[in-house]
Each structure stands twice: as C-alpha cells, then as structure tokens.
XYZ file of C-alpha atoms in Angstrom:
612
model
C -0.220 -6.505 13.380
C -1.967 -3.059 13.160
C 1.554 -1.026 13.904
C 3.484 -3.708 10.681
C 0.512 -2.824 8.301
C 0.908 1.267 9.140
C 4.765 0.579 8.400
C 4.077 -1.148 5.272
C 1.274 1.749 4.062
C 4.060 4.101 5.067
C 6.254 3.063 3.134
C 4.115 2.885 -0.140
C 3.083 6.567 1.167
C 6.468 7.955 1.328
C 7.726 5.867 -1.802
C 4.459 5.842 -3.961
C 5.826 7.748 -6.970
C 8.351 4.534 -7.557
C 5.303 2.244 -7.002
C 3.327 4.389 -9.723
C 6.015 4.484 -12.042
C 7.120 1.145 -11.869
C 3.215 0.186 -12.878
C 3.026 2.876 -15.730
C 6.817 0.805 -16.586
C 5.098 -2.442 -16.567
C 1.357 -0.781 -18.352
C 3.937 0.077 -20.811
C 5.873 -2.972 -21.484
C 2.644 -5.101 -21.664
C 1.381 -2.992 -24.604
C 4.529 -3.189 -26.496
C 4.712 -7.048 -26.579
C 1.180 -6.779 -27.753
C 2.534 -4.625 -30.688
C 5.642 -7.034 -31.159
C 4.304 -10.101 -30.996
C 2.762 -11.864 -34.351
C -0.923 -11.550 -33.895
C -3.018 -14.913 -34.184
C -6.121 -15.853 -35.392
C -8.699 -18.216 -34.743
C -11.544 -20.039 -36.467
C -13.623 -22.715 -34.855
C -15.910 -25.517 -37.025
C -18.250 -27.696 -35.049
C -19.059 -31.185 -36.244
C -21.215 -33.731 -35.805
C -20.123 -36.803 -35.503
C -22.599 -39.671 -36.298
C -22.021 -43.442 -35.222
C -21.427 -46.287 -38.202
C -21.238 -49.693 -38.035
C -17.635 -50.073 -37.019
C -17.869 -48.016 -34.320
C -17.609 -49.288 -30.843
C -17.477 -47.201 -27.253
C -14.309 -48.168 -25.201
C -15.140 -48.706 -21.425
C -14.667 -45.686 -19.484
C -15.343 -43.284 -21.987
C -16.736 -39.837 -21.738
C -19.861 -40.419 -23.837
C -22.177 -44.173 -23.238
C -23.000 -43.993 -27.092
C -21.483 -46.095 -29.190
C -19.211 -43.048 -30.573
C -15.985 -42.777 -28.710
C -15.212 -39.150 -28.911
C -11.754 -39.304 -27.223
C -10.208 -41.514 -30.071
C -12.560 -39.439 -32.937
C -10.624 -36.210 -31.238
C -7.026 -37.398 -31.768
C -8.121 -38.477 -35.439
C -8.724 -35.128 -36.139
C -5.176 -34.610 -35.845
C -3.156 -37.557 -37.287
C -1.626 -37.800 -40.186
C -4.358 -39.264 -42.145
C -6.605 -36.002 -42.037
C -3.711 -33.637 -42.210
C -2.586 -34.634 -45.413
C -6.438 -34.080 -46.718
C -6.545 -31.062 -45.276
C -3.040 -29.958 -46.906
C -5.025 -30.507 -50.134
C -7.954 -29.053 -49.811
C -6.180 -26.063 -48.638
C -3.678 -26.437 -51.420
C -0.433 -25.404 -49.938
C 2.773 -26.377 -49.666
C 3.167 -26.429 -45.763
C 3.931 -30.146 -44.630
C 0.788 -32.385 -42.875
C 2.764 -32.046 -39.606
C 3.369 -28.520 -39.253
C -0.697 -27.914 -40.555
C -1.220 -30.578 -37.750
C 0.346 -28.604 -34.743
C -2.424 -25.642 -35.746
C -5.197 -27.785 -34.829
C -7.086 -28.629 -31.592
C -9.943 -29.981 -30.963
C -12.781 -29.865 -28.252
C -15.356 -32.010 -27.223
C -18.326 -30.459 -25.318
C -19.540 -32.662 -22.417
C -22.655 -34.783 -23.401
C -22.641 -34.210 -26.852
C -21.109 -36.269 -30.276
C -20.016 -32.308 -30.977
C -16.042 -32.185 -32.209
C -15.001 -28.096 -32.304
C -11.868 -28.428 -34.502
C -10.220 -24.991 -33.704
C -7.315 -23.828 -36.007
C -4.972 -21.202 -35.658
C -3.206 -19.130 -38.458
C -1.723 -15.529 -38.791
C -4.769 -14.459 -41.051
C -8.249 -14.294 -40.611
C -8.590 -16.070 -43.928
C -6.116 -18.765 -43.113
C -8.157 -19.127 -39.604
C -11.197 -19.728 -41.595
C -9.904 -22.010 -44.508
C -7.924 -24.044 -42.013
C -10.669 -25.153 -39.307
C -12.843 -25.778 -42.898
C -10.334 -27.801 -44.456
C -9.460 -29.888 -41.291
C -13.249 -30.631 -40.858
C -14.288 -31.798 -44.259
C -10.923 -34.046 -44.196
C -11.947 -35.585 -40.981
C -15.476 -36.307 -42.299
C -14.055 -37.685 -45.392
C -11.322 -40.009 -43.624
C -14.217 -40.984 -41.734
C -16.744 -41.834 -44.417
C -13.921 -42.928 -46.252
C -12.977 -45.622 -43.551
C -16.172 -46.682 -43.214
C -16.992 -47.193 -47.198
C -13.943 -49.427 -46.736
C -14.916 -51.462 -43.826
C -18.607 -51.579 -45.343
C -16.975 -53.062 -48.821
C -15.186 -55.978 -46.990
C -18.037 -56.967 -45.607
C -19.861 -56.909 -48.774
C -17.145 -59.129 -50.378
C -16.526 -61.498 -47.655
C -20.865 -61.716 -47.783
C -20.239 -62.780 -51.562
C -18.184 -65.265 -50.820
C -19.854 -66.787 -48.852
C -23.087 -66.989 -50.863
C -20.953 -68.235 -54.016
C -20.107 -71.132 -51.822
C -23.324 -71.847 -50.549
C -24.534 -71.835 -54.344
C -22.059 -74.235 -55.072
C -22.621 -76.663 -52.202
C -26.469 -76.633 -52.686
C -26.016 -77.406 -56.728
C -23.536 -80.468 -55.661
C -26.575 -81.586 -53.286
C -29.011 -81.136 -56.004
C -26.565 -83.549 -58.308
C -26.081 -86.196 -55.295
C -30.022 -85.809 -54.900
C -31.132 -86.420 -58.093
C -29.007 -89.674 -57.927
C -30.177 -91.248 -54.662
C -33.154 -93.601 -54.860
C -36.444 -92.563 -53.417
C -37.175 -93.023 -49.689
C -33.657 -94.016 -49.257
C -31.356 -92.938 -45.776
C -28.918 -90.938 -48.023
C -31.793 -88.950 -49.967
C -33.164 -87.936 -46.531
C -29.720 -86.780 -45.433
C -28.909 -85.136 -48.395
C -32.365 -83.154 -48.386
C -31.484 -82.068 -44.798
C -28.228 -80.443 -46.041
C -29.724 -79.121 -48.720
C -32.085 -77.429 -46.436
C -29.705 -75.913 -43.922
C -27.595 -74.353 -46.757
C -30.622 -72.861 -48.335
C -31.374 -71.396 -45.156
C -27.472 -69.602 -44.734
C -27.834 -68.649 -48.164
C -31.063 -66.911 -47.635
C -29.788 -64.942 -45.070
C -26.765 -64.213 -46.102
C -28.502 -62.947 -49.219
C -30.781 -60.894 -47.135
C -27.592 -59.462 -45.635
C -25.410 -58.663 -48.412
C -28.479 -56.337 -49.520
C -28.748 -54.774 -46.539
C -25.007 -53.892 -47.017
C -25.235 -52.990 -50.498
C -28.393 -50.268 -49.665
C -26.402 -49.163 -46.693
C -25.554 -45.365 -46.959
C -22.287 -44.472 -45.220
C -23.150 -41.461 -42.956
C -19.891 -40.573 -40.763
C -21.308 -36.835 -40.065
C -22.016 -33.838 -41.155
C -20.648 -29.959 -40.537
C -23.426 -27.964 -37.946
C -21.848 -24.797 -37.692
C -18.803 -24.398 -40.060
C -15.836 -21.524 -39.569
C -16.450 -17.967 -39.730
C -13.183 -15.391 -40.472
C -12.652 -13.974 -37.242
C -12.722 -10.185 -36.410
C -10.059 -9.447 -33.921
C -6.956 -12.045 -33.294
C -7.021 -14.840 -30.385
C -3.714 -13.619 -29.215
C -1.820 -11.342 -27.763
C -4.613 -10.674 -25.602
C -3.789 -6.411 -25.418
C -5.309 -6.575 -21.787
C -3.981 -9.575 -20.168
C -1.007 -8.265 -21.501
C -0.909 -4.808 -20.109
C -2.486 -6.270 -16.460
C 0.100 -8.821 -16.524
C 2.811 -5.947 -17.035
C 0.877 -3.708 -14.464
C 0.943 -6.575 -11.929
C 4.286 -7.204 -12.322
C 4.960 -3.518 -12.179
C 3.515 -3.102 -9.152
C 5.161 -5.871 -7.346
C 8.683 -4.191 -8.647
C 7.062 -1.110 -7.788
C 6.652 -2.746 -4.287
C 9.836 -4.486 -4.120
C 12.123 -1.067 -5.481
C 10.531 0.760 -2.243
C 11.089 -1.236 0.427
C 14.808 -1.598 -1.044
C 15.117 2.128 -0.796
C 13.684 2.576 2.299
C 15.944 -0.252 3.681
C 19.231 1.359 1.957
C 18.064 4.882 2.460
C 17.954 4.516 6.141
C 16.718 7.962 7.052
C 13.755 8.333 9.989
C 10.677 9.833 8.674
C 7.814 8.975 11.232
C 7.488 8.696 14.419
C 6.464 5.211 14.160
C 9.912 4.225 12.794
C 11.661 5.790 15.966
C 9.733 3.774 17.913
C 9.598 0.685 15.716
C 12.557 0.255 13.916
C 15.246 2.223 15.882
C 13.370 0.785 19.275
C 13.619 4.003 21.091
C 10.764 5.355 22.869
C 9.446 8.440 21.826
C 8.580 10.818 24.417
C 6.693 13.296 22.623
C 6.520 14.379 18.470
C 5.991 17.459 16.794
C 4.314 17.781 13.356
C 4.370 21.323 11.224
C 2.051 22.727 12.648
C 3.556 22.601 15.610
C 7.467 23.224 15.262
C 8.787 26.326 14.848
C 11.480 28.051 13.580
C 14.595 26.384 15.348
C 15.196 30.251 16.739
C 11.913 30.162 18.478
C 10.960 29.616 22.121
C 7.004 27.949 22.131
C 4.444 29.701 23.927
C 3.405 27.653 26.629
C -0.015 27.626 26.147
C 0.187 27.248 21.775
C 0.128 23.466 20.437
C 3.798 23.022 20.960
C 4.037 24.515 24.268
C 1.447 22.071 25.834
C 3.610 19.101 23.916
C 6.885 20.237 25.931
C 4.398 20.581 28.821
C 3.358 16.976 28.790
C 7.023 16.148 28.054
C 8.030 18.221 30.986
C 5.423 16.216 33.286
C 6.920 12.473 31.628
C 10.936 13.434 32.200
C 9.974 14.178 35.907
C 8.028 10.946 36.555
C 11.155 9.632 35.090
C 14.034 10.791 37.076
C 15.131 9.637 40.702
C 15.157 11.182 43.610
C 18.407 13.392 43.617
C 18.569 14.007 39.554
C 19.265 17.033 38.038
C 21.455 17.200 35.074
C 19.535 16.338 31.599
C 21.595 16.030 28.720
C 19.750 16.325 25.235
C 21.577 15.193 22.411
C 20.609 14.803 18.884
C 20.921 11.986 16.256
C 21.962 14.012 13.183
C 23.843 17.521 12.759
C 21.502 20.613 13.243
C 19.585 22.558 15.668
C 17.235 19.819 17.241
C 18.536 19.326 20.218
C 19.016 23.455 20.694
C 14.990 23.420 19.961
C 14.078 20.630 22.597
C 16.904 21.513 25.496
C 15.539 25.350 25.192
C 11.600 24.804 25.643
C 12.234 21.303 27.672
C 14.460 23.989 29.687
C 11.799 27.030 29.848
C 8.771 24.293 30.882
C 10.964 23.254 33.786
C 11.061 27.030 34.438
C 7.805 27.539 34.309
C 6.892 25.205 36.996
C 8.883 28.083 39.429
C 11.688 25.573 39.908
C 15.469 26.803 39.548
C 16.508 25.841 36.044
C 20.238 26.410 34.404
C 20.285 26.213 30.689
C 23.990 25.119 30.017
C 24.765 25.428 26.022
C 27.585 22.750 24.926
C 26.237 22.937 21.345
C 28.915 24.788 18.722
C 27.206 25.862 15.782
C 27.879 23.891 12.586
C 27.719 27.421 10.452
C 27.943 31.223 10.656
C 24.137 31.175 10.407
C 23.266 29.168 13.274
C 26.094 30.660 15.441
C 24.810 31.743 18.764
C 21.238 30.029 19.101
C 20.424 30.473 22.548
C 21.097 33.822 22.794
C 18.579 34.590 19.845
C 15.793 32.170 21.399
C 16.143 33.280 24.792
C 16.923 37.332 24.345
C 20.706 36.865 26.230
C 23.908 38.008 25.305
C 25.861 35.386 23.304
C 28.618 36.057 25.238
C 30.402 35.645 27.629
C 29.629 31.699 27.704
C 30.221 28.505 28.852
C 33.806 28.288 27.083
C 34.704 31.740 28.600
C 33.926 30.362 31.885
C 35.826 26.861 31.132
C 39.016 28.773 30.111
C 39.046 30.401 33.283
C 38.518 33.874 31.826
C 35.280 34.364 33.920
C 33.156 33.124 36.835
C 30.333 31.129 36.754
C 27.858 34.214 37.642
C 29.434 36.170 35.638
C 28.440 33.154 32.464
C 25.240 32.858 33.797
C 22.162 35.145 32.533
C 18.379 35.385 33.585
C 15.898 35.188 30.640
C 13.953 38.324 30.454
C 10.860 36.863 30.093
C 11.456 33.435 32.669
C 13.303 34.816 35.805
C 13.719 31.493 36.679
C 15.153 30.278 34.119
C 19.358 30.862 33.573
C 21.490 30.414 30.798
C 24.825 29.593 30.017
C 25.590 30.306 25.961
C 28.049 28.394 24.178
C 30.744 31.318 24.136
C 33.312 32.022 21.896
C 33.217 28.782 19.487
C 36.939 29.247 18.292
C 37.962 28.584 22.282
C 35.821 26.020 23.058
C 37.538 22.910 21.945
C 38.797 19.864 23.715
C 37.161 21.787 26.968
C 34.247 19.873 27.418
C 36.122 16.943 28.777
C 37.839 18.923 31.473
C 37.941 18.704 35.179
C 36.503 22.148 35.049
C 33.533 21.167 33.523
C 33.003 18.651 36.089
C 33.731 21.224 38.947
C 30.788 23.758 36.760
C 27.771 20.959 37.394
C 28.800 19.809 40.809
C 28.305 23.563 41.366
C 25.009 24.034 39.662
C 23.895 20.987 41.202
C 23.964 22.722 44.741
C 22.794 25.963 43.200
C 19.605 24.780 40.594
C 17.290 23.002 41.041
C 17.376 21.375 37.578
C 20.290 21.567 34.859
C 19.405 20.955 31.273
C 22.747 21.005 29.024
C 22.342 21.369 25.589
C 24.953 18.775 23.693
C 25.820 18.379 20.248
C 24.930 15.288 18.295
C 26.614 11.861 18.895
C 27.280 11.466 15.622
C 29.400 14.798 15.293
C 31.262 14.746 18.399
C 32.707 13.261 21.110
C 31.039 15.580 23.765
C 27.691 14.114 23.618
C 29.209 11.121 25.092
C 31.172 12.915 27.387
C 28.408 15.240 28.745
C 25.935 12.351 28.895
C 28.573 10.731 31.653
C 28.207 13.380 33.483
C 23.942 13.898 33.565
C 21.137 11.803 35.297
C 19.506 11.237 32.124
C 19.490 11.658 28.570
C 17.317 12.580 25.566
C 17.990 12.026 21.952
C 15.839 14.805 19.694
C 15.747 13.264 16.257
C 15.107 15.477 13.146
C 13.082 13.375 11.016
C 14.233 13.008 6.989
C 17.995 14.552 8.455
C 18.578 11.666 11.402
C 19.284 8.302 10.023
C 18.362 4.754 12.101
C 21.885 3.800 11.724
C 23.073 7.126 13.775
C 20.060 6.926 15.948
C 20.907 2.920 17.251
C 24.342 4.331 17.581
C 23.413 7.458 19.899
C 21.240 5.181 22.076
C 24.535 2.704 22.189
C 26.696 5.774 23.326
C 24.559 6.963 25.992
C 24.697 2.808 27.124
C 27.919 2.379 26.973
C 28.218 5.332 29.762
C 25.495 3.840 31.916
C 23.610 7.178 31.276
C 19.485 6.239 31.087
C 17.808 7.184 27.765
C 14.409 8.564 28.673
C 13.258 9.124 25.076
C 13.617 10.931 22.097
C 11.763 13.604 21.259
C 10.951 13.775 16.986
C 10.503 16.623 15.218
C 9.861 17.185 11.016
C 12.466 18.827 9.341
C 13.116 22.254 10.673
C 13.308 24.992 8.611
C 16.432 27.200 8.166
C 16.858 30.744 10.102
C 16.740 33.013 7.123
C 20.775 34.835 6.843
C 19.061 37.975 7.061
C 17.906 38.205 10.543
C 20.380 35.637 11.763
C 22.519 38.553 13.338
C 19.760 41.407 13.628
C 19.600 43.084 16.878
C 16.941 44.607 18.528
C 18.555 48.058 19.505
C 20.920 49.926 17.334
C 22.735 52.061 19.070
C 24.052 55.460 17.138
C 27.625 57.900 17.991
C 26.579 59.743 20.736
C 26.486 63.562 19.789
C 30.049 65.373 20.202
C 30.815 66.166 23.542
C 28.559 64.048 25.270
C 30.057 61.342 27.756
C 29.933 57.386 26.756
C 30.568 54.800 28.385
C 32.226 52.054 26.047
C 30.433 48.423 27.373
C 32.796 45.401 27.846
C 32.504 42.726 24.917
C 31.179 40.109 27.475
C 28.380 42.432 28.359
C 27.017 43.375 25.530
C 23.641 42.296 25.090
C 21.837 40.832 21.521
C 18.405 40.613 21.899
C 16.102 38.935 19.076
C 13.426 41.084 17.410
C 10.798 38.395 18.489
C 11.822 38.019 22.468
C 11.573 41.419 23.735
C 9.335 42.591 26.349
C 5.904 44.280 24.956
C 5.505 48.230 24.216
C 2.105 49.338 25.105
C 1.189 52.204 22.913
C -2.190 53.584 23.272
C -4.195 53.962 19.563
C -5.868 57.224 20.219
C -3.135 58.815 22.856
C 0.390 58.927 21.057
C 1.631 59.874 24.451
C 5.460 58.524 24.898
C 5.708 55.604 27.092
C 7.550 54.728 30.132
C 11.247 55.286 30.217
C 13.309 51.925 29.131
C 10.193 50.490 27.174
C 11.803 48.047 24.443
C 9.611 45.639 22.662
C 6.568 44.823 21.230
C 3.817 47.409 20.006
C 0.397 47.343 18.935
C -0.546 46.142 15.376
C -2.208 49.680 14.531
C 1.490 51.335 14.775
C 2.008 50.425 11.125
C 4.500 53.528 10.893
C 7.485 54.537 11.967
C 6.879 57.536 14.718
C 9.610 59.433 17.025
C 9.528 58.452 20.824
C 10.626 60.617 23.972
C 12.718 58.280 26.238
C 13.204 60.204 29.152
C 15.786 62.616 27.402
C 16.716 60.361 25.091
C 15.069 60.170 21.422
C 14.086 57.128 19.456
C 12.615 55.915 16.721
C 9.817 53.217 16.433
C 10.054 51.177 13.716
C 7.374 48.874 13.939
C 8.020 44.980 12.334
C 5.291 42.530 12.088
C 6.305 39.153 14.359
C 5.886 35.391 14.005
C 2.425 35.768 16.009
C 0.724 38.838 14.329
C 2.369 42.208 16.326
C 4.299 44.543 15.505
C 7.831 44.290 17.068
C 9.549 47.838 18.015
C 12.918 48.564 16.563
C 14.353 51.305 18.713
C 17.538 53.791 17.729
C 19.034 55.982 20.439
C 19.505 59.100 18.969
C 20.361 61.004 21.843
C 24.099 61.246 23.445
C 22.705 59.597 26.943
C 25.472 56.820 28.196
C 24.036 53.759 26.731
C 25.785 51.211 29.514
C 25.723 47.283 29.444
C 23.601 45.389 31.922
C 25.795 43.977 34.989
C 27.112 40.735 34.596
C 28.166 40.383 37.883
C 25.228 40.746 39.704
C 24.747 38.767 42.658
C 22.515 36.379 40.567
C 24.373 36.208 37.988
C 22.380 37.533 35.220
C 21.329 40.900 33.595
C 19.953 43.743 35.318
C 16.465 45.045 34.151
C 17.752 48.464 33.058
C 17.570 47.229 29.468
C-alpha cells in the first residue's frame, strides 16, 4: 500500500506543473461562466396563513392544524394566483411563464408559506415575490368570501321557509277548535319550526358578522443585493475540482505514454527488476570519473561489490554490465564495480566491449582509469596483438587490468567471434574476476552476445534517458540466454564530459632540441593519461626544491603558479590546474631533448611499466 501511494505522490511530483495548470484551467473556466451566464435574482415574502371555515387538514399532513399547508403551497402556484399576480405586476408575460418563477417553502411547524421568486432584476425579484403573495391572500380571502356567501344564502332560504310554514300553522291554528287533537298537533309543529327558525336566525348572523381573515403578509420582499445565481465560488471550485481531477488524469496519461524511468522505485516497481544499489547527485560523478572508495559513491559500489559476490556461484567470474538506454552508464558502473573488486586484492580484468556513440565519449576507460586507449580489445580480436600486449595495469590499482575498446572503426561484427570466446576462457584461468563492459541492449546485438558468454549480468539504468519498455526488454535478452540478472544498478542523469578536456592529455611532449636522439614510440604504446588520474606531486610550500625524477601528477593547492622544474636533466614546466576534489593537478612539458620512450607493452604482466 505504502510503496502504490509513493508511486502515485511521484507522479504528481514529477508531473505537478500539469496538475497546477490544469486547476488554474479549470479556476479559470469557472469564473468565466460566472461572467457568461445571466445573473439571477431573488426575493423571498413570508406569509401567514390563517385557518377559515372551509378549511380542513387532510390525514397525514405535515401540520395537525386545521390548515393544510401542502395543498395552500401548490395554490400559490396555479393558475388562479398567477393570473392576479400578472396584474398586479402589470405585464404582459403569460400566468404560466410568471408561474415557473415561483416556489414556495414551508418551514416545519409553522402555518409560514416563503413564496420565493426569481427574476433577472433586483426590482423584478422584489415586485414578483410581492405580487405573488398579495394574489395568494386575495384568491384566498376571495374563496372564502365565496364559500361564506353560500352559506349565507342557503341560511336564508331556509329561514324564508320556516316563516312560511309557521304562518300556514298560525292559519290552520286559528281554525281548529279549542282543546281539540289537531290544535295540539298543530301547536307542536308550530313549536319545532320556531325553534329551527331561531337558530337558523342565530346562524345566519353569525355568518353575516363573520370577517373573512385568510392571512396576512409577516415579512414582505426586500430587493436583493447580490444575485442568487451563478454562485462565483461554487463556480470557480467546481472548475478547480474538475481541474484537478484532469490535472490528475493528464499525468498519469503522460507518465504511462512517456515511459521513461525516473526513480528508483519505478525500476523496482514497474519494470520488476531489482535494484542493487542507486546513486543520487550527490553521489554520481562525471561519467569520466573513477569514485574514491571511501567518498559516498565509493562505499555504494562497495556495498554493491559485497551483494554481486554473495550472488555468484562457486566457479563465476565473468560479469557482464549492460545498460538499458544509449550512454555511458554501464562504462560508469563496470569501471568502479571493476576497481571495488580490485580493491579487495583479488585479480580483476576490466574488458571494454563498449564503442562510443560520439567523438566526445570516444575512449572512456582510458580517461577514467589513466591507460592508453590503445591498443585494445579489437586490436587483440583482429589478431594484430596478444592478449598481454591489450592488457594494462591501472596506475593507481595494480590489481586491477584493463582491456580498452581499441580502434572503434575495426571493431565490428568481432564480438561474436570464436576469438572472443578463446580471450575469456583465457582470462578465466588468468583473473580472478572479469568484468566486461557491454553496450546497451537496446543499441546492439553484443550485449546479448557477451551476456552468453558471462556468469552474470547487470543492467545500469540512466534514469530520465532509459525507458521501462527498453528496460523489460534488456532483462528479456539476458533470459532468453539463460544469463542470471543480478540487478540493476540506477543512476540520475549523468552529465556530459565537457569537449574541451575530452582529449586533453596530461603530458605534452615538445621537438626534442636539434641533434638530440628520439626515440619515436609505437602508436599502440602511447600512453593518454587524464589530468584527474595521475599519481600525486609532493611539492614542499616553503622548499621549492625540484622533486624526484619521473614525478607526474598532483601538487599542492598553494602552487597557484606556473614554476620551472629540474627533472633529472630534463626541464619542465608546472602548470598547476585545480581538480574535481580541490588540488591542483600538474601539467608537465618536456622541454629538454631527453628520449621520451613509451612504457612496455609487453611486459611479462602485460601492462605499463612505472617509468612514466
């Protein structure tokens, strides 16, 4: 759960600016609908609603008077009180369109009606809830007045009958003999009809003193200030809401159609490779640059070291590190994976199978590791040398030997050879460990090839360059050969050797002076050493004495100038250059016509003597 959540805050922190914008998108929107669409406003009357004699509750209702509110509510709105309303407000709009502007509400446990009316003005707003009001009382008084008349005449009615029936009785009375059965009959009638007539009489006042009181207006409409609708900030939160869930949506669509690695965590999660060990800025160098083994990227390839040997079998040897994208990450990791091996004291053969994808990054190796780029493994492939002859011991690990890619323009369609096959059997028996530096899978066919011939392989994967497409397929390669993928290693993007020290060398040598003797060094022997891999110059601060004969490197951070230097005969100049970790690196020019001769490259061991 913890590892999805950091993929999906990743990928809001690597994408946030199309999150944000998409918001500020949708912010925006929701403020121009609230400028386009018509503004409305809204005036609200509340009325009290007061029972009369026709009025009677219906079972079920909201309120337990005698007032049924529901029915009172949808009177507000028929056709009756719209067509008062339409004149009192004297316009020209029909009953039914005035009656779709109304609503009413009825507060709980009250005879309150709030007739609420809705018009573009804040006039009409006003006038409108009014106007539907008084026409609602008026229906209602109205309806009762008419109710309360019927009853009046059908009272009168009755009482002119009675009248009559009693004067007949009186005639028939006034007839009849004394103590007769028919006078005592007739006087009874006469009785009970006096007695309906009295009280219908006593009705038909009542009705006829009756005041019709339907209800009255407790808080009438007031023009309102601001409109009901568009709300401005519903509207814009509705637009930012949205916004962010396009926001949301755009970014994991580009991180699913980009495709390109940019954590660690998607190495692991999404390309399901383990990931041996990972390097952040701080940490990564220039891809020129061997770590120091005791800096914070020395100690990673340390503990990287100490995991690829708890990995292997008994009886493995050859590591082949690929990488998942074009570029110098698998130079980087087979180099320092390479010169931690070394520094362990066991036998290690750096074997470089990497061509350089530009003039710029041509000859890597030889720059990282202070060798000569050649002669190199496609020298030794075409037959044109031996294999100590190819092979070179690092000034500054003697146990550690290289073999440099060679001459690039030779090197093709040779890494599939039977030679090459014959080259590891051989180091096999003579190192104790072989690291070969391959190109990427996705570049060339050689990674595949060199990974059939190694114990084990390891992909180094150049975050923001390597892709999980390319990645899946390099782990599918390695597979498909039945070579074991340890790990990858991951590294941020690394950062360009600058053109202008590319190709510097450390010593310049100058015509010797006429007459003197030189000795013209073979191409394969000539040595390139970086400015930034040479072996340290100690010069005293308060002696300028010259030092020993053959010093070449490094000098003290006080020699800030360039000063002349006795070499044994020969003369130099120092010019100092400040390095990657804060000294001053010693540029030396032989001036003197001494025979500057090449180290031997076929030494018994197979690398460079220490007469440089």
């Amino acid at each position: 759960m913890s590892a999805d959540l950091s993929h999906y805050l990743g990928v809001f922190r690597r994408h946030w600016w199309v999150v944000l914008a998409a918001t500020g998108l949708g912010i925006g929107a929701g403020a121009g609908v609230t400028a386009v669409l018509p503004k409305v406003y809204e005036a609200n009357t509340s009325v009290l609603v007061q029972p009369v004699d026709q009025d009677t509750n219906a079972q079920g209702g909201r309120t337990k008077g005698t007032i049924n509110l529901d029915t009172e509510a949808q009177l507000v709105g028929s056709g009756a009180v719209a067509a008062k309303a339409a004149e009192l407000l004297r316009t020209s709009d029909s009953p039914l369109d005035l009656a779709r502007s109304v609503s009413v509400e009825v507060p709980a446990n009250t005879t309150v009606l709030v007739i609420r009316y809705e018009a573009d003005t804040p006039k009409g707003a006003q006038a409108g809830s009014h106007a539907f009001a008084e026409a609602y009382l008026r229906n209602r008084q109205e309806t009762a007045r008419s109710g309360l008349d019927q009853q009046i005449k059908s009272l009168a009615a009755k009482i002119k009958q009675l009248t009559d029936g009693i004067s007949m009785l009186n005639s028939k009375l006034a007839a009849s003999k004394p103590g007769s059965s028919q006078r005592s009959n007739l006087e009874s009638l006469r009785g009970n009809s006096q007695s309906q007539l009295n009280n219908l009489t006593a009705r038909l006042n009542e009705l006829t003193t009756t005041t019709v009181g339907a209800g009255n207006i407790i808080s009438d409409a007031r023009e309102p200030d601001e409109p009901s609708s568009p709300d401005g900030m519903l509207t814009m939160g509705t637009g930012a809401m949205i916004g962010l869930l396009l926001g949301l949506a755009l970014a994991f669509l580009r991180e699913r159609v980009d495709g390109r690695l940019r954590t660690a965590a998607d190495v692991r999660d999404r390309a399901r490779v383990p990931v041996l060990a990972a390097l952040d800025e701080r940490t990564t160098p220039h891809f020129d640059d061997v770590l120091q083994p005791y800096g914070p990227g020395g100690r990673v390839f340390n503990r990287l070291r100490n995991e690829v040997l708890a990995s292997l079998r008994p009886g493995d040897q050859v590591i082949v590190v690929t990488g998942a994208s074009r570029g110098s990450a698998s130079t980087l990791v087979a180099a320092n994976l390479a010169a931690a091996l070394a520094r362990t004291g066991s036998d290690v053969v750096l074997v470089g199978a990497h061509l350089p994808d530009s003039v710029v990054e041509a000859a890597p190796l030889a720059r990282m590791l202070g060798v000569s780029a050649i002669p190199g493994l496609s020298d030794l492939l075409a037959g044109r040398i031996t294999l100590a002859r190819a092979m070179q011991r690092t000034p500054r690990i003697p146990s550690l030997r290289v073999i440099t890619t060679g001459g690039a323009a030779t090197a093709a369609g040779l890494m599939q050879s039977q030679r090459l096959r014959d080259t590891l059997e051989t180091l096999r028996r003579q190192a104790g460990y072989v690291v070969i530096e391959a190109p990427s899978t996705n570049s060339s066919a050689d990674a595949q090839s060199l990974a059939s011939l190694a114990d084990a392989a390891i992909l180094a994967v150049e975050l923001r360059r390597a892709r999980r497409a390319a990645l899946l397929d390099a782990a599918e390669q390695l597979h498909r050969v039945g070579t074991p993928l340890l790990g990858a290693v991951v590294l941020p993007r690394l950062a360009a050797l600058r053109s202008d020290e590319a190709n510097m060398p450390v010593v310049t040598l100058t015509p010797p002076s006429p007459g003197a003797e030189r000795t013209q060094p073979r191409p394969d022997e000539t040595m390139v050493l970086d400015t930034e891999k040479t072996q340290q110059l100690r010069l005293p601060t308060g002696n300028p004495a010259a030092p020993a004969p053959g010093a070449i490197g490094k000098v003290a951070p006080s020699a800030t100038r360039e000063r002349p230097v006795d070499l044994g005969g020969t003369s130099a100049a120092i010019r100092p250059r400040l390095g990657t970790d804060h000294e001053a690196t010693a540029i030396i020019d032989l001036k003197s016509g001494a025979s500057a001769t090449a180290p031997d490259a076929d030494s018994a061991d197979g690398a460079p003597s220490d007469d440089r």
